[in-house]
Short mmCIF file of C-alpha atoms in Angstrom, two decimals:
data_model
loop_
_atom_site.label_atom_id
_atom_site.label_comp_id
_atom_site.label_asym_id
_atom_site.label_seq_id
_atom_site.Cartn_x
_atom_site.Cartn_y
_atom_site.Cartn_z
CA MET W 1 0.00 0.00 0.00
CA GLY W 2 1.24 3.52 -0.77
CA ILE W 3 2.33 6.15 1.71
CA ASN W 4 -0.40 8.15 3.48
CA MET W 5 -3.25 6.44 1.69
CA PRO W 6 -6.47 7.20 3.55
CA GLN W 7 -8.13 4.04 4.83
CA THR W 8 -10.56 2.77 7.41
CA THR W 9 -10.70 -0.64 9.05
CA THR W 10 -13.35 -2.58 10.92
CA THR W 11 -12.68 -5.79 12.85
CA LYS W 12 -15.24 -8.38 13.83
CA VAL W 13 -15.02 -11.86 15.35
CA LEU W 14 -17.25 -14.28 13.43
CA HIS W 15 -18.41 -17.76 14.41
CA GLY W 16 -16.98 -20.44 12.17
CA ALA W 17 -13.88 -21.49 10.34
CA PRO W 18 -12.14 -19.20 7.85
CA LEU W 19 -13.03 -21.54 4.96
CA ARG W 20 -16.75 -21.28 5.73
CA ILE W 21 -16.54 -17.50 5.89
CA TRP W 22 -14.44 -17.48 2.71
CA SER W 23 -17.30 -19.01 0.74
CA ALA W 24 -19.67 -16.30 2.02
CA LEU W 25 -17.17 -13.66 0.81
CA THR W 26 -16.33 -15.11 -2.60
CA GLU W 27 -19.35 -17.03 -3.92
CA ALA W 28 -21.86 -14.79 -5.70
CA GLU W 29 -25.03 -16.41 -4.32
CA HIS W 30 -23.75 -16.05 -0.76
CA ARG W 31 -22.59 -12.43 -1.30
CA ARG W 32 -26.04 -11.48 -2.63
CA ALA W 33 -27.68 -13.04 0.45
CA TRP W 34 -25.86 -10.84 2.98
CA ALA W 35 -25.55 -7.82 0.66
CA PRO W 36 -22.12 -6.24 1.06
CA MET W 37 -21.55 -2.60 0.02
CA VAL W 38 -20.31 -3.72 -3.37
CA LEU W 39 -21.29 -6.84 -5.28
CA LEU W 40 -18.48 -8.27 -7.36
CA ASP W 41 -19.59 -10.24 -10.41
CA ASP W 42 -16.73 -12.70 -9.90
CA ALA W 43 -14.80 -12.69 -6.62
CA ALA W 44 -13.54 -16.25 -7.08
CA GLN W 45 -10.54 -15.56 -9.33
CA VAL W 46 -7.85 -12.92 -9.71
CA GLY W 47 -8.40 -10.63 -12.66
CA ASP W 48 -10.87 -8.28 -14.28
CA THR W 49 -14.54 -8.34 -13.34
CA GLU W 50 -17.31 -5.82 -12.75
CA CYS W 51 -19.01 -4.60 -9.62
CA THR W 52 -22.21 -2.92 -8.51
CA PHE W 53 -22.20 -0.35 -5.70
CA VAL W 54 -25.35 -0.92 -3.65
CA MET W 55 -24.81 1.52 -0.80
CA ASN W 56 -27.84 2.69 1.15
CA GLY W 57 -28.77 6.29 0.53
CA TRP W 58 -27.70 6.27 -3.11
CA PHE W 59 -30.62 6.72 -5.45
CA GLU W 60 -29.30 4.28 -8.03
CA HIS W 61 -26.90 1.35 -8.19
CA VAL W 62 -23.62 2.16 -9.93
CA ARG W 63 -21.80 -0.37 -12.16
CA SER W 64 -18.04 -0.20 -12.64
CA PRO W 65 -15.17 -2.26 -14.00
CA ALA W 66 -13.24 -3.84 -11.13
CA HIS W 67 -10.21 -6.02 -10.56
CA VAL W 68 -9.68 -8.79 -8.00
CA ASP W 69 -6.13 -7.97 -6.87
CA GLN W 70 -5.45 -10.73 -4.35
CA LEU W 71 -7.10 -14.05 -3.67
CA ASP W 72 -5.33 -16.13 -1.04
CA LYS W 73 -7.87 -18.77 0.04
CA PRO W 74 -9.00 -18.61 2.88
CA VAL W 75 -6.94 -15.67 4.12
CA VAL W 76 -7.25 -12.57 1.88
CA LEU W 77 -9.68 -11.25 -0.70
CA ALA W 78 -8.71 -7.84 -2.11
CA TRP W 79 -10.18 -5.97 -5.03
CA SER W 80 -10.23 -2.45 -6.50
CA CYS W 81 -12.02 -0.22 -8.98
CA GLY W 82 -11.75 3.32 -10.32
CA LEU W 83 -9.44 5.34 -12.53
CA ARG W 84 -5.85 4.25 -11.97
CA HIS W 85 -3.54 7.10 -10.84
CA VAL W 86 -6.57 9.42 -10.45
CA PHE W 87 -9.01 7.87 -7.96
CA THR W 88 -9.33 4.23 -6.94
CA PHE W 89 -11.34 2.46 -4.27
CA HIS W 90 -9.79 -0.61 -2.62
CA GLU W 91 -11.55 -3.12 -0.38
CA SER W 92 -10.04 -6.15 1.31
CA TYR W 93 -11.11 -8.84 3.73
CA HIS W 94 -8.48 -10.56 5.90
CA LEU W 95 -9.42 -13.72 7.81
CA ASP W 96 -7.50 -15.11 10.76
CA GLY W 97 -8.73 -17.94 12.94
CA ASP W 98 -9.46 -21.60 13.44
CA ASP W 99 -12.55 -23.82 13.45
CA GLY W 100 -14.19 -22.00 16.37
CA ALA W 101 -13.92 -18.35 15.48
CA THR W 102 -12.44 -16.15 12.78
CA THR W 103 -11.36 -12.54 13.05
CA LEU W 104 -12.42 -10.55 10.00
CA SER W 105 -10.46 -7.38 9.25
CA HIS W 106 -12.36 -5.36 6.65
CA ILE W 107 -10.29 -2.57 5.08
CA CYS W 108 -11.35 0.13 2.62
CA SER W 109 -9.04 2.74 1.20
CA VAL W 110 -9.08 5.41 -1.47
CA ARG W 111 -6.04 6.27 -3.55
CA GLY W 112 -5.00 8.83 -6.10
CA PRO W 113 -4.85 12.64 -6.19
CA LEU W 114 -8.64 13.05 -6.24
CA SER W 115 -9.03 10.91 -3.13
CA LEU W 116 -7.25 13.29 -0.77
CA PRO W 117 -9.79 16.16 -0.74
CA PHE W 118 -12.71 13.79 -0.16
CA ALA W 119 -11.10 11.05 1.92
CA ALA W 120 -12.14 12.17 5.41
CA VAL W 121 -15.82 12.52 4.57
CA MET W 122 -15.91 9.42 2.37
CA LEU W 123 -14.13 7.15 4.81
CA ARG W 124 -16.23 8.29 7.77
CA ARG W 125 -19.41 7.31 5.89
CA MET W 126 -17.75 4.21 4.48
CA ARG W 127 -16.88 3.00 7.98
CA VAL W 128 -20.57 3.08 8.92
CA LEU W 129 -21.47 1.16 5.75
CA MET W 130 -18.66 -1.35 6.38
CA SER W 131 -19.89 -1.98 9.93
CA GLU W 132 -23.42 -2.53 8.63
CA ALA W 133 -22.15 -4.99 5.99
CA ASP W 134 -20.04 -6.81 8.59
CA GLU W 135 -23.13 -7.16 10.82
CA ARG W 136 -25.18 -8.54 7.90
CA LEU W 137 -22.39 -11.04 7.16
CA ALA W 138 -22.34 -12.13 10.81
CA ALA W 139 -26.14 -12.52 10.85
CA TYR W 140 -26.04 -14.50 7.61
CA LEU W 141 -23.35 -16.83 8.97
CA ARG W 142 -25.34 -17.37 12.20
CA TRP W 143 -28.46 -18.08 10.16
CA ARG W 144 -26.61 -20.60 7.96
CA THR W 145 -25.46 -22.60 10.97
CA GLY W 146 -28.46 -22.05 13.22
CA ARG W 147 -26.18 -20.69 15.96
CA SER W 148 -28.55 -17.94 17.03
CA GLY W 149 -30.69 -18.76 19.98
CA PRO W 150 -34.40 -18.08 19.98
CA GLY W 151 -35.23 -14.42 20.05
CA PRO W 152 -35.84 -11.40 17.87
CA GLU W 153 -32.42 -11.45 16.16
CA ARG W 154 -32.88 -15.04 14.95
CA ARG W 155 -36.40 -14.39 13.65
CA GLN W 156 -35.24 -11.28 11.80
CA ALA W 157 -32.26 -13.07 10.22
CA SER W 158 -34.29 -16.07 9.10
CA ARG W 159 -36.88 -13.84 7.37
CA ARG W 160 -34.15 -11.82 5.66
CA TYR W 161 -32.34 -14.85 4.29
CA ARG W 162 -35.33 -17.05 3.49
CA GLY W 163 -34.57 -18.69 0.17
CA ALA W 164 -30.92 -17.55 0.23
CA ALA W 165 -28.04 -19.84 -0.73
CA ARG W 166 -27.00 -22.37 1.87
#
C-alpha cells in the first residue's frame, strides 16, 4: 500500500472457520444473500470483473469495471475499482482464525490525487457502511449454521435470508 493512503478498518469476530466465511465472501449467491456494500460479479478468481455499488442512501446502483487484486484462500480477498492514478477504491477482507472463530479485518481505502480532498468525509461514511455490511455477514453466517438462539435477532435473520443460498 502507498504512503499516506487514507483508509478505514473494521474488525469483527465471526463464528466459524475461515473456509466457511471465505465461501460467504467469494461465492456470488452467498454475497447477494448478505448484501455487502459492493457486489463483485466474480470474486472467485484474480483478474478483471465488474461490480455494482449498492450503498444505502444512493438513489441508483452504480456499475463499474473492477479487478480482483489478491485471492489467497482462505486468508485474503482484495479488489479495487476506479481510474488508476486518479481515484481508486480498494476493499479487502483478511481472515484469521481456526474452526471455532475467525477474526475478520475489513479494510477500505481510497487512492490517487482526487481521493485526498474527499477522503475524510468518504471514509467516515464508508466505515458506517462497512460496519453494517459486517453485521449482515455475521447474521447470515449465524443463520446458515443455526447458531442464534431463539429471540428477535434469529427471527429477523431467518426472514431476511429465506430462500438464500446455503
